[in-house]
Tab-separated table of C-alpha atoms in Angstrom:
chain	number	residue	atom	x	y	z
A	1	UNK	CA	-68.831	43.947	-28.798
A	2	UNK	CA	-66.912	46.458	-26.728
A	3	UNK	CA	-63.152	46.495	-26.256
A	4	UNK	CA	-63.611	44.805	-22.889
A	5	UNK	CA	-64.967	41.651	-24.473
A	6	UNK	CA	-63.631	38.423	-23.101
A	7	UNK	CA	-61.456	36.673	-25.607
A	8	UNK	CA	-62.419	33.206	-26.583
A	9	UNK	CA	-65.929	33.251	-25.110
A	10	UNK	CA	-67.781	33.867	-28.295
A	11	UNK	CA	-70.652	36.280	-28.591
A	12	UNK	CA	-72.455	37.581	-25.546
A	13	UNK	CA	-74.624	40.438	-24.354
A	14	UNK	CA	-73.396	43.963	-24.770
A	15	UNK	CA	-72.202	45.574	-21.570
A	16	UNK	CA	-73.164	49.075	-20.578
A	17	UNK	CA	-70.443	51.698	-21.070
A	18	UNK	CA	-68.040	51.707	-18.146
A	19	UNK	CA	-69.072	48.208	-17.040
A	20	UNK	CA	-66.545	45.426	-16.474
A	21	UNK	CA	-66.914	41.904	-17.798
A	22	UNK	CA	-67.997	40.835	-14.319
A	23	UNK	CA	-70.903	43.283	-14.359
A	24	UNK	CA	-69.341	45.812	-11.992
A	25	UNK	CA	-69.304	49.500	-12.754
A	26	UNK	CA	-65.782	50.705	-13.513
A	27	UNK	CA	-66.365	53.624	-11.194
A	28	UNK	CA	-62.962	53.939	-9.539
A	29	UNK	CA	-60.830	56.582	-11.211
A	30	UNK	CA	-57.062	56.932	-11.065
A	31	UNK	CA	-57.064	59.382	-8.147
A	32	UNK	CA	-59.308	57.060	-6.125
A	33	UNK	CA	-57.237	53.937	-6.796
A	34	UNK	CA	-54.070	55.851	-5.892
A	35	UNK	CA	-55.522	57.041	-2.600
A	36	UNK	CA	-56.990	53.613	-1.812
A	37	UNK	CA	-53.488	52.215	-2.280
A	38	UNK	CA	-51.985	54.920	-0.076
A	39	UNK	CA	-54.729	54.606	2.535
A	40	UNK	CA	-54.284	50.852	2.609
A	41	UNK	CA	-50.788	51.385	3.958
A	42	UNK	CA	-51.944	53.735	6.729
A	43	UNK	CA	-54.269	52.223	9.288
A	44	UNK	CA	-54.868	51.231	12.873
A	45	UNK	CA	-51.808	48.980	12.842
A	46	UNK	CA	-49.673	52.120	12.658
A	47	UNK	CA	-51.818	54.577	14.591
A	48	UNK	CA	-52.806	52.388	17.562
A	49	UNK	CA	-51.001	49.043	17.585
A	50	UNK	CA	-47.587	50.716	17.200
A	51	UNK	CA	-47.844	51.857	20.832
A	52	UNK	CA	-47.754	48.276	22.112
A	53	UNK	CA	-44.980	47.354	19.692
A	54	UNK	CA	-42.822	50.329	20.734
A	55	UNK	CA	-43.157	49.183	24.354
A	56	UNK	CA	-41.857	45.743	23.306
A	57	UNK	CA	-39.154	46.652	20.803
A	58	UNK	CA	-38.206	50.252	21.485
A	59	UNK	CA	-36.569	52.136	18.589
A	60	UNK	CA	-35.779	48.864	16.785
A	61	UNK	CA	-39.435	48.806	15.735
A	62	UNK	CA	-38.350	51.169	12.948
A	63	UNK	CA	-36.152	48.413	11.534
A	64	UNK	CA	-38.987	45.871	11.823
A	65	UNK	CA	-41.299	48.114	9.790
A	66	UNK	CA	-38.590	48.626	7.171
A	67	UNK	CA	-37.874	44.885	6.931
A	68	UNK	CA	-41.548	43.990	6.659
A	69	UNK	CA	-41.990	46.807	4.145
A	70	UNK	CA	-39.449	45.221	1.799
A	71	UNK	CA	-41.371	41.934	1.991
A	72	UNK	CA	-44.668	43.704	1.332
A	73	UNK	CA	-43.153	45.272	-1.776
A	74	UNK	CA	-42.163	41.797	-3.032
A	75	UNK	CA	-45.734	40.628	-2.418
A	76	UNK	CA	-47.238	43.592	-4.213
A	77	UNK	CA	-44.964	43.303	-7.228
A	78	UNK	CA	-45.890	39.622	-7.475
A	79	UNK	CA	-49.564	40.599	-7.289
A	80	UNK	CA	-49.003	43.387	-9.814
A	81	UNK	CA	-47.562	40.975	-12.344
A	82	UNK	CA	-50.578	38.708	-11.926
A	83	UNK	CA	-53.053	41.602	-12.098
A	84	UNK	CA	-51.676	42.836	-15.404
A	85	UNK	CA	-51.656	39.279	-16.725
A	86	UNK	CA	-55.374	39.015	-15.917
A	87	UNK	CA	-57.137	41.815	-13.956
A	88	UNK	CA	-60.157	40.443	-12.108
A	89	UNK	CA	-62.070	41.371	-8.979
A	90	UNK	CA	-61.480	38.812	-6.252
A	91	UNK	CA	-58.063	38.295	-7.789
A	92	UNK	CA	-56.402	36.345	-4.967
A	93	UNK	CA	-58.984	33.592	-5.088
A	94	UNK	CA	-58.974	33.575	-8.889
A	95	UNK	CA	-55.209	33.164	-9.147
A	96	UNK	CA	-55.185	30.466	-6.461
A	97	UNK	CA	-57.956	28.706	-8.366
A	98	UNK	CA	-56.045	28.927	-11.640
A	99	UNK	CA	-52.555	27.963	-10.489
A	100	UNK	CA	-53.112	25.719	-7.465
A	101	UNK	CA	-56.546	24.265	-8.148
A	102	UNK	CA	-60.228	24.906	-7.300
A	103	UNK	CA	-59.886	23.963	-3.614
A	104	UNK	CA	-57.216	26.602	-3.034
A	105	UNK	CA	-59.334	29.233	-4.761
A	106	UNK	CA	-62.239	28.277	-2.533
A	107	UNK	CA	-60.079	28.273	0.611
A	108	UNK	CA	-58.343	31.560	-0.231
A	109	UNK	CA	-61.557	33.369	-1.101
A	110	UNK	CA	-63.242	32.409	2.147
A	111	UNK	CA	-60.117	33.071	4.208
A	112	UNK	CA	-59.667	36.528	2.700
A	113	UNK	CA	-63.305	37.166	3.534
A	114	UNK	CA	-62.586	36.087	7.127
A	115	UNK	CA	-59.537	38.361	7.262
A	116	UNK	CA	-61.582	41.413	6.388
A	117	UNK	CA	-64.450	40.477	8.687
A	118	UNK	CA	-62.137	40.259	11.694
A	119	UNK	CA	-60.165	43.313	10.529
A	120	UNK	CA	-63.469	45.176	10.425
A	121	UNK	CA	-64.040	44.074	14.021
A	122	UNK	CA	-60.582	45.387	14.963
A	123	UNK	CA	-61.200	48.735	13.285
A	124	UNK	CA	-64.585	49.130	14.976
A	125	UNK	CA	-62.915	48.366	18.310
A	126	UNK	CA	-60.183	50.924	17.610
A	127	UNK	CA	-62.750	53.550	16.597
A	128	UNK	CA	-64.619	52.983	19.850
A	129	UNK	CA	-61.357	53.389	21.795
A	130	UNK	CA	-60.676	56.692	20.026
A	131	UNK	CA	-64.160	57.999	20.857
A	132	UNK	CA	-63.313	57.322	24.515
A	133	UNK	CA	-60.754	60.126	24.232
A	134	UNK	CA	-63.591	62.647	24.038
A	135	UNK	CA	-66.500	60.717	25.559
A	136	UNK	CA	-65.195	58.221	28.134
A	137	UNK	CA	-68.698	57.530	29.393
A	138	UNK	CA	-69.973	55.974	26.134
A	139	UNK	CA	-69.653	52.145	26.142
A	140	UNK	CA	-67.378	50.797	23.395
A	141	UNK	CA	-70.069	48.543	21.962
A	142	UNK	CA	-72.472	51.460	21.373
A	143	UNK	CA	-69.922	53.421	19.362
A	144	UNK	CA	-68.905	50.320	17.398
A	145	UNK	CA	-72.545	49.603	16.492
A	146	UNK	CA	-73.230	53.155	15.288
A	147	UNK	CA	-70.163	53.187	13.029
A	148	UNK	CA	-71.047	49.745	11.670
A	149	UNK	CA	-74.511	50.886	10.563
A	150	UNK	CA	-73.291	54.151	8.994
A	151	UNK	CA	-70.556	52.502	6.907
A	152	UNK	CA	-72.872	49.674	5.882
A	153	UNK	CA	-75.350	52.178	4.469
A	154	UNK	CA	-72.630	53.985	2.495
A	155	UNK	CA	-71.357	50.728	0.954
A	156	UNK	CA	-74.775	49.796	-0.370
A	157	UNK	CA	-75.169	52.986	-2.391
A	158	UNK	CA	-72.420	52.704	-5.045
A	159	UNK	CA	-68.763	51.964	-5.665
A	160	UNK	CA	-68.262	55.638	-6.527
A	161	UNK	CA	-69.378	56.641	-3.015
A	162	UNK	CA	-67.017	54.042	-1.548
A	163	UNK	CA	-64.225	55.473	-3.692
A	164	UNK	CA	-64.961	59.037	-2.607
A	165	UNK	CA	-65.053	58.096	1.085
A	166	UNK	CA	-61.726	56.307	0.741
A	167	UNK	CA	-60.231	59.172	-1.254
A	168	UNK	CA	-61.018	61.814	1.343
A	169	UNK	CA	-60.272	59.570	4.330
A	170	UNK	CA	-56.891	58.732	2.817
A	171	UNK	CA	-56.305	62.408	2.068
A	172	UNK	CA	-56.897	63.230	5.747
A	173	UNK	CA	-54.499	60.473	6.872
A	174	UNK	CA	-51.772	61.431	4.424
A	175	UNK	CA	-52.016	65.167	5.132
A	176	UNK	CA	-51.986	64.578	8.884
A	177	UNK	CA	-49.001	62.228	8.774
A	178	UNK	CA	-46.991	64.648	6.656
A	179	UNK	CA	-47.960	67.410	9.091
A	180	UNK	CA	-46.828	65.282	12.039
A	181	UNK	CA	-43.487	64.604	10.379
A	182	UNK	CA	-42.950	68.290	9.587
A	183	UNK	CA	-43.861	69.372	13.138
A	184	UNK	CA	-41.641	66.647	14.604
A	185	UNK	CA	-38.724	67.755	12.448
A	186	UNK	CA	-39.382	71.329	13.569
A	187	UNK	CA	-39.226	70.290	17.228
A	188	UNK	CA	-35.964	68.445	16.570
A	189	UNK	CA	-34.405	71.273	14.587
A	190	UNK	CA	-35.566	74.368	16.478
A	191	UNK	CA	-36.354	72.938	19.904
A	192	UNK	CA	-39.749	74.589	20.316
A	193	UNK	CA	-42.662	73.103	22.357
A	194	UNK	CA	-42.702	71.275	25.685
A	195	UNK	CA	-40.744	68.390	24.151
A	196	UNK	CA	-38.051	70.605	22.643
A	197	UNK	CA	-35.567	70.225	25.518
A	198	UNK	CA	-35.549	66.415	25.376
A	199	UNK	CA	-36.086	65.846	21.642
A	200	UNK	CA	-32.955	64.456	20.007
A	201	UNK	CA	-31.887	61.864	17.471
A	202	UNK	CA	-29.919	60.229	20.285
A	203	UNK	CA	-33.254	59.127	21.803
A	204	UNK	CA	-33.023	56.266	19.311
A	205	UNK	CA	-30.174	54.618	21.236
A	206	UNK	CA	-29.628	56.379	24.584
A	207	UNK	CA	-32.255	54.496	26.597
A	208	UNK	CA	-30.864	50.938	26.777
A	209	UNK	CA	-29.820	50.941	23.129
A	210	UNK	CA	-31.535	50.466	19.773
A	211	UNK	CA	-32.631	46.951	20.829
A	212	UNK	CA	-33.523	47.673	24.496
A	213	UNK	CA	-35.266	44.342	25.084
A	214	UNK	CA	-33.104	42.235	22.791
A	215	UNK	CA	-33.395	41.198	19.159
A	216	UNK	CA	-35.777	38.402	20.105
A	217	UNK	CA	-38.354	40.833	21.515
A	218	UNK	CA	-38.015	42.985	18.416
A	219	UNK	CA	-38.654	40.034	16.109
A	220	UNK	CA	-41.744	39.098	18.119
A	221	UNK	CA	-43.312	42.408	17.064
A	222	UNK	CA	-43.258	41.333	13.407
A	223	UNK	CA	-46.716	39.810	13.719
A	224	UNK	CA	-48.098	43.156	14.853
A	225	UNK	CA	-46.108	44.940	12.162
A	226	UNK	CA	-47.591	42.673	9.499
A	227	UNK	CA	-51.087	43.572	10.753
A	228	UNK	CA	-50.223	47.198	10.040
A	229	UNK	CA	-49.640	46.283	6.387
A	230	UNK	CA	-52.883	44.342	5.924
A	231	UNK	CA	-54.961	46.011	3.173
A	232	UNK	CA	-52.114	47.030	0.887
A	233	UNK	CA	-53.326	44.221	-1.367
A	234	UNK	CA	-56.757	45.865	-1.610
A	235	UNK	CA	-55.781	47.339	-4.989
A	236	UNK	CA	-56.086	43.786	-6.285
A	237	UNK	CA	-59.745	43.678	-5.305
A	238	UNK	CA	-60.357	47.000	-7.073
A	239	UNK	CA	-59.048	45.616	-10.377
A	240	UNK	CA	-62.519	44.726	-11.610
A	241	UNK	CA	-63.824	48.243	-10.934
A	242	UNK	CA	-60.860	50.383	-11.971
A	243	UNK	CA	-61.334	52.558	-15.049
A	244	UNK	CA	-57.946	51.679	-16.533
A	245	UNK	CA	-56.147	48.973	-14.533
A	246	UNK	CA	-53.191	48.787	-16.946
A	247	UNK	CA	-52.208	52.329	-15.962
A	248	UNK	CA	-53.556	52.810	-12.443
A	249	UNK	CA	-52.439	49.525	-10.826
A	250	UNK	CA	-48.696	49.669	-11.719
A	251	UNK	CA	-48.542	53.273	-10.569
A	252	UNK	CA	-50.243	52.427	-7.276
A	253	UNK	CA	-47.878	49.509	-6.633
A	254	UNK	CA	-44.680	51.278	-7.663
A	255	UNK	CA	-45.323	54.112	-5.204
A	256	UNK	CA	-45.478	51.614	-2.310
A	257	UNK	CA	-41.779	51.860	-1.291
A	258	UNK	CA	-41.842	55.605	-0.753
A	259	UNK	CA	-45.186	55.337	1.063
A	260	UNK	CA	-43.693	52.807	3.473
A	261	UNK	CA	-40.485	54.822	3.829
A	262	UNK	CA	-42.356	58.044	4.558
A	263	UNK	CA	-45.467	57.028	6.467
A	264	UNK	CA	-44.084	54.145	8.522
A	265	UNK	CA	-40.315	54.359	8.803
A	266	UNK	CA	-40.175	58.148	8.540
A	267	UNK	CA	-43.074	58.925	10.860
A	268	UNK	CA	-41.947	56.463	13.551
A	269	UNK	CA	-38.360	57.694	13.368
A	270	UNK	CA	-39.447	61.282	13.933
A	271	UNK	CA	-41.862	60.346	16.738
A	272	UNK	CA	-39.206	58.283	18.573
A	273	UNK	CA	-36.669	61.088	18.220
A	274	UNK	CA	-39.091	63.634	19.663
A	275	UNK	CA	-40.339	61.428	22.523
A	276	UNK	CA	-38.221	58.703	24.118
A	277	UNK	CA	-39.612	55.217	23.572
A	278	UNK	CA	-40.163	54.524	27.291
A	279	UNK	CA	-43.056	57.006	27.294
A	280	UNK	CA	-45.240	54.824	25.065
A	281	UNK	CA	-47.590	52.086	26.235
A	282	UNK	CA	-50.130	49.614	24.759
A	283	UNK	CA	-53.619	50.898	24.018
A	284	UNK	CA	-52.507	54.490	23.381
A	285	UNK	CA	-51.713	55.867	19.939
A	286	UNK	CA	-48.046	56.961	19.867
A	287	UNK	CA	-49.058	59.901	17.671
A	288	UNK	CA	-51.698	61.126	20.128
A	289	UNK	CA	-49.211	60.657	22.981
A	290	UNK	CA	-46.444	62.525	21.145
A	291	UNK	CA	-48.627	65.523	20.326
A	292	UNK	CA	-49.915	65.642	23.883
A	293	UNK	CA	-46.311	65.804	25.122
A	294	UNK	CA	-45.346	68.406	22.529
A	295	UNK	CA	-48.131	70.524	23.989
A	296	UNK	CA	-49.648	71.924	20.805
A	297	UNK	CA	-53.153	73.247	21.663
A	298	UNK	CA	-55.785	70.755	20.564
A	299	UNK	CA	-53.026	68.826	18.721
A	300	UNK	CA	-53.748	65.523	20.450
A	301	UNK	CA	-57.468	65.910	19.750
A	302	UNK	CA	-56.799	66.576	16.064
A	303	UNK	CA	-54.553	63.523	15.815
A	304	UNK	CA	-57.209	61.454	17.569
A	305	UNK	CA	-59.692	62.526	14.889
A	306	UNK	CA	-57.223	61.473	12.212
A	307	UNK	CA	-56.672	58.028	13.701
A	308	UNK	CA	-60.436	57.656	14.084
A	309	UNK	CA	-60.732	58.406	10.366
A	310	UNK	CA	-58.097	55.761	9.654
A	311	UNK	CA	-60.037	53.124	11.561
A	312	UNK	CA	-63.328	53.913	9.838
A	313	UNK	CA	-61.613	54.020	6.443
A	314	UNK	CA	-60.203	50.534	6.937
A	315	UNK	CA	-63.559	49.174	8.105
A	316	UNK	CA	-65.147	50.736	5.020
A	317	UNK	CA	-62.589	48.916	2.862
A	318	UNK	CA	-63.426	45.684	4.642
A	319	UNK	CA	-67.096	45.957	3.762
A	320	UNK	CA	-66.185	46.679	0.157
A	321	UNK	CA	-63.815	43.730	-0.246
A	322	UNK	CA	-65.889	41.110	1.595
A	323	UNK	CA	-68.897	41.688	-0.653
A	324	UNK	CA	-66.748	41.331	-3.785
A	325	UNK	CA	-65.044	38.184	-2.511
A	326	UNK	CA	-68.369	36.507	-1.692
A	327	UNK	CA	-69.568	37.306	-5.211
A	328	UNK	CA	-66.424	35.786	-6.695
A	329	UNK	CA	-67.015	32.640	-4.640
A	330	UNK	CA	-70.654	32.502	-5.721
A	331	UNK	CA	-69.678	32.852	-9.393
A	332	UNK	CA	-67.395	29.834	-8.940
A	333	UNK	CA	-70.117	27.770	-7.253
A	334	UNK	CA	-68.282	27.937	-3.903
A	335	UNK	CA	-70.848	30.082	-2.100
A	336	UNK	CA	-74.649	30.409	-2.318
A	337	UNK	CA	-75.689	31.682	-5.757
A	338	UNK	CA	-77.591	34.576	-4.183
A	339	UNK	CA	-74.260	36.228	-3.351
A	340	UNK	CA	-73.554	36.524	-7.078
A	341	UNK	CA	-76.355	38.981	-7.770
A	342	UNK	CA	-75.691	42.700	-8.066
A	343	UNK	CA	-78.071	45.376	-6.867
A	344	UNK	CA	-79.428	48.125	-9.110
A	345	UNK	CA	-76.399	50.218	-8.095
A	346	UNK	CA	-73.977	47.464	-9.269
A	347	UNK	CA	-72.968	46.509	-5.711
A	348	UNK	CA	-73.026	42.964	-4.221
A	349	UNK	CA	-75.538	44.070	-1.611
A	350	UNK	CA	-76.338	40.666	-0.094
A	351	UNK	CA	-72.665	39.782	0.339
A	352	UNK	CA	-72.003	43.128	2.030
A	353	UNK	CA	-75.009	42.655	4.296
A	354	UNK	CA	-73.987	39.184	5.452
A	355	UNK	CA	-70.401	40.346	6.018
A	356	UNK	CA	-71.590	43.266	8.120
A	357	UNK	CA	-73.693	40.921	10.232
A	358	UNK	CA	-70.568	38.896	10.989
A	359	UNK	CA	-68.616	42.089	11.718
A	360	UNK	CA	-71.317	42.683	14.306
A	361	UNK	CA	-69.617	39.969	16.367
A	362	UNK	CA	-67.012	42.642	17.028
A	363	UNK	CA	-69.720	44.733	18.690
A	364	UNK	CA	-70.470	41.770	20.953
A	365	UNK	CA	-66.762	41.369	21.785
A	366	UNK	CA	-66.620	45.041	22.724
A	367	UNK	CA	-69.493	44.391	25.116
A	368	UNK	CA	-68.094	41.174	26.640
A	369	UNK	CA	-64.297	41.728	26.663
A	370	UNK	CA	-63.630	45.359	25.674
A	371	UNK	CA	-60.069	45.285	27.026
A	372	UNK	CA	-59.033	42.260	24.918
A	373	UNK	CA	-61.233	42.623	21.839
A	374	UNK	CA	-58.544	44.324	19.755
A	375	UNK	CA	-55.753	41.816	20.432
A	376	UNK	CA	-58.020	38.822	19.783
A	377	UNK	CA	-59.249	39.923	16.387
A	378	UNK	CA	-55.944	41.327	15.135
A	379	UNK	CA	-54.158	38.019	15.722
A	380	UNK	CA	-56.776	36.165	13.657
A	381	UNK	CA	-56.572	38.813	10.922
A	382	UNK	CA	-52.795	38.422	10.670
A	383	UNK	CA	-53.071	34.645	10.312
A	384	UNK	CA	-55.664	34.964	7.542
A	385	UNK	CA	-53.635	37.706	5.876
A	386	UNK	CA	-50.482	35.577	5.848
A	387	UNK	CA	-52.396	32.792	4.083
A	388	UNK	CA	-53.626	35.258	1.447
A	389	UNK	CA	-50.139	36.640	0.853
A	390	UNK	CA	-48.692	33.128	0.600
A	391	UNK	CA	-51.266	32.238	-2.049
A	392	UNK	CA	-50.365	35.359	-4.034
A	393	UNK	CA	-46.666	34.477	-3.874
A	394	UNK	CA	-47.065	30.789	-4.716
A	395	UNK	CA	-49.427	31.665	-7.583
A	396	UNK	CA	-46.798	34.097	-8.853
A	397	UNK	CA	-44.051	31.458	-8.736
A	398	UNK	CA	-46.235	29.027	-10.694
A	399	UNK	CA	-47.240	31.736	-13.161
A	400	UNK	CA	-43.580	32.560	-13.866
A	401	UNK	CA	-42.888	28.909	-14.526
A	402	UNK	CA	-45.803	28.792	-16.976
A	403	UNK	CA	-44.565	31.914	-18.768
A	404	UNK	CA	-41.015	30.544	-19.047
A	405	UNK	CA	-42.444	27.296	-20.438
A	406	UNK	CA	-44.455	29.256	-23.023
A	407	UNK	CA	-47.842	28.118	-21.685
A	408	UNK	CA	-49.077	31.601	-20.685
A	409	UNK	CA	-48.559	35.141	-22.013
A	410	UNK	CA	-46.108	37.384	-20.213
A	411	UNK	CA	-47.457	40.182	-18.039
A	412	UNK	CA	-46.840	43.806	-18.999
A	413	UNK	CA	-45.732	44.482	-15.396
A	414	UNK	CA	-43.125	41.809	-14.499
A	415	UNK	CA	-41.756	41.632	-10.970
A	416	UNK	CA	-38.057	42.603	-10.756
A	417	UNK	CA	-35.901	39.529	-10.281
A	418	UNK	CA	-38.659	37.192	-11.400
A	419	UNK	CA	-39.746	34.734	-8.719
A	420	UNK	CA	-36.737	35.361	-6.428
A	421	UNK	CA	-38.516	38.054	-4.410
A	422	UNK	CA	-41.528	35.778	-4.023
A	423	UNK	CA	-39.388	32.982	-2.599
A	424	UNK	CA	-37.789	35.389	-0.101
A	425	UNK	CA	-41.226	36.614	0.965
A	426	UNK	CA	-42.542	33.050	1.342
A	427	UNK	CA	-39.688	32.167	3.736
A	428	UNK	CA	-40.265	35.385	5.694
A	429	UNK	CA	-44.011	34.744	6.103
A	430	UNK	CA	-43.378	31.195	7.295
A	431	UNK	CA	-40.944	32.648	9.855
A	432	UNK	CA	-43.597	35.077	11.090
A	433	UNK	CA	-46.028	32.166	11.402
A	434	UNK	CA	-43.528	30.434	13.691
A	435	UNK	CA	-43.343	33.615	15.783
A	436	UNK	CA	-47.126	33.609	16.093
A	437	UNK	CA	-47.024	29.985	17.272
A	438	UNK	CA	-44.426	30.904	19.896
A	439	UNK	CA	-46.395	33.824	21.353
A	440	UNK	CA	-48.988	32.695	23.919
A	441	UNK	CA	-51.336	35.619	23.231
A	442	UNK	CA	-51.370	35.472	19.438
A	443	UNK	CA	-51.296	31.659	19.288
A	444	UNK	CA	-55.083	31.700	19.598
A	445	UNK	CA	-55.236	32.802	15.959
A	446	UNK	CA	-53.731	29.488	14.853
A	447	UNK	CA	-56.360	27.606	16.851
A	448	UNK	CA	-59.109	29.685	15.292
A	449	UNK	CA	-57.695	29.159	11.798
A	450	UNK	CA	-57.361	25.406	12.417
A	451	UNK	CA	-61.073	25.272	13.237
A	452	UNK	CA	-61.730	27.453	10.195
A	453	UNK	CA	-59.756	25.076	7.969
A	454	UNK	CA	-61.733	22.083	9.230
A	455	UNK	CA	-65.012	23.926	8.599
A	456	UNK	CA	-63.937	24.830	5.061
A	457	UNK	CA	-62.811	21.255	4.469
A	458	UNK	CA	-66.238	19.965	5.464
A	459	UNK	CA	-67.840	22.603	3.247
A	460	UNK	CA	-65.707	21.486	0.300
A	461	UNK	CA	-66.778	17.871	0.748
A	462	UNK	CA	-70.429	18.953	0.748
A	463	UNK	CA	-69.905	21.089	-2.363
A	464	UNK	CA	-68.241	18.202	-4.207
A	465	UNK	CA	-71.083	15.842	-3.338
A	466	UNK	CA	-73.621	18.313	-4.747
A	467	UNK	CA	-71.620	19.364	-7.788
A	468	UNK	CA	-68.652	17.112	-8.717
A	469	UNK	CA	-67.689	19.471	-11.550
A	470	UNK	CA	-66.622	22.081	-8.999
A	471	UNK	CA	-63.277	20.296	-8.710
A	472	UNK	CA	-62.517	20.739	-12.406
A	473	UNK	CA	-59.987	23.392	-13.426
A	474	UNK	CA	-61.421	26.106	-15.635
A	475	UNK	CA	-59.644	27.909	-18.411
A	476	UNK	CA	-58.915	31.504	-17.409
A	477	UNK	CA	-60.959	34.225	-19.084
A	478	UNK	CA	-58.992	37.184	-20.395
A	479	UNK	CA	-60.441	40.654	-20.514
A	480	UNK	CA	-58.839	43.326	-22.657
A	481	UNK	CA	-58.148	46.406	-20.602
A	482	UNK	CA	-56.716	49.800	-21.284
A	483	UNK	CA	-56.591	51.619	-24.568
């Protein structure tokens, strides 16, 4: 038996070299996991949605991103501790299943699937909006459909191809953002370009102050800010296909603070110093707008290509994660067994296919309500994402209790401060949920999720009637990883 044998399961079939206990190919190397982690923190929420949030909060949006970033770090350290305790693909559902019970694993798995389906819709919508920059005559739904088919094909081929696409897409995003920051600092320092005469650090407070619309308006942007951070937890889904999770996952998580500081707080600070906040509006990328005002030849077009890459990268990640989550659910008897089968290329092809078909609803939304498609789907994604994060945090709190009681082994990557950070993050996420309930536009997500909860509840009753053993807690299976 190989070193990746599951402890306590007895003898079993030999796995192929480089194959995980779950049958996946461990085809994601360190550089790919690192860039997936970095890319997960740079998406449409920053490149497009920040325009609407700047219009609402002004320069104080910087503080909102920093505050939410601290909470995201607490979430990721909680997840990191769990991942190094037991690295599995579909980890959020598995930990919910282990620490809160089978129903919560079932509910979390399906809700995380929903989150990525609607996020995929949002990214397709954003990509179609970006294409309008060059080709305003092409209907949004046509562009969304073309991108959907292309990414679907790539995801069916292999996890290595997915990893390569994410690596290079993330490389483009990171390089471009660093370039934007450097150019912005150059404008501020040397005063060149069309924006040089008005660029100043004082732009952060001169136009009606740092909180121009009041602290209340700034706090209301937190729901949009949290959407920007959706996908940082994707490294948890890659655990079952990472070559050496004991080394790659802690490194990916520990670099999160500087990624947030640089790519979110840093980039927005520079942009809002170069261009006063009153120039930004919903539906327009603040980065495209800033470079257009700076007047660099073709600069706005280049940035538009970068943000298009970001949207397609995130949609690609959505297809990857939904297929894996459906397989995890199938393995637990909480989804049709057919979703549990892998293709010859070690990908959950059926799960990806079904997920893509549901993402196709986003194409329909772009046909029916192109002007509101993005706001509708992002609000639902945030609600589903908050549930997922809450399950990670609560699972972490319960895991720490089990470790302190001597019932479970300690993780090699403990969260600083134990469960304290998790409790702080739980309170914060509940606060954001209250903000969502207060906002008339985003409140629709709570209605959608209420219907979703009822549907899952009915599904659970049906599952129990067919297989009563599904409600029984299972002993966790431990896979040895690393050297």
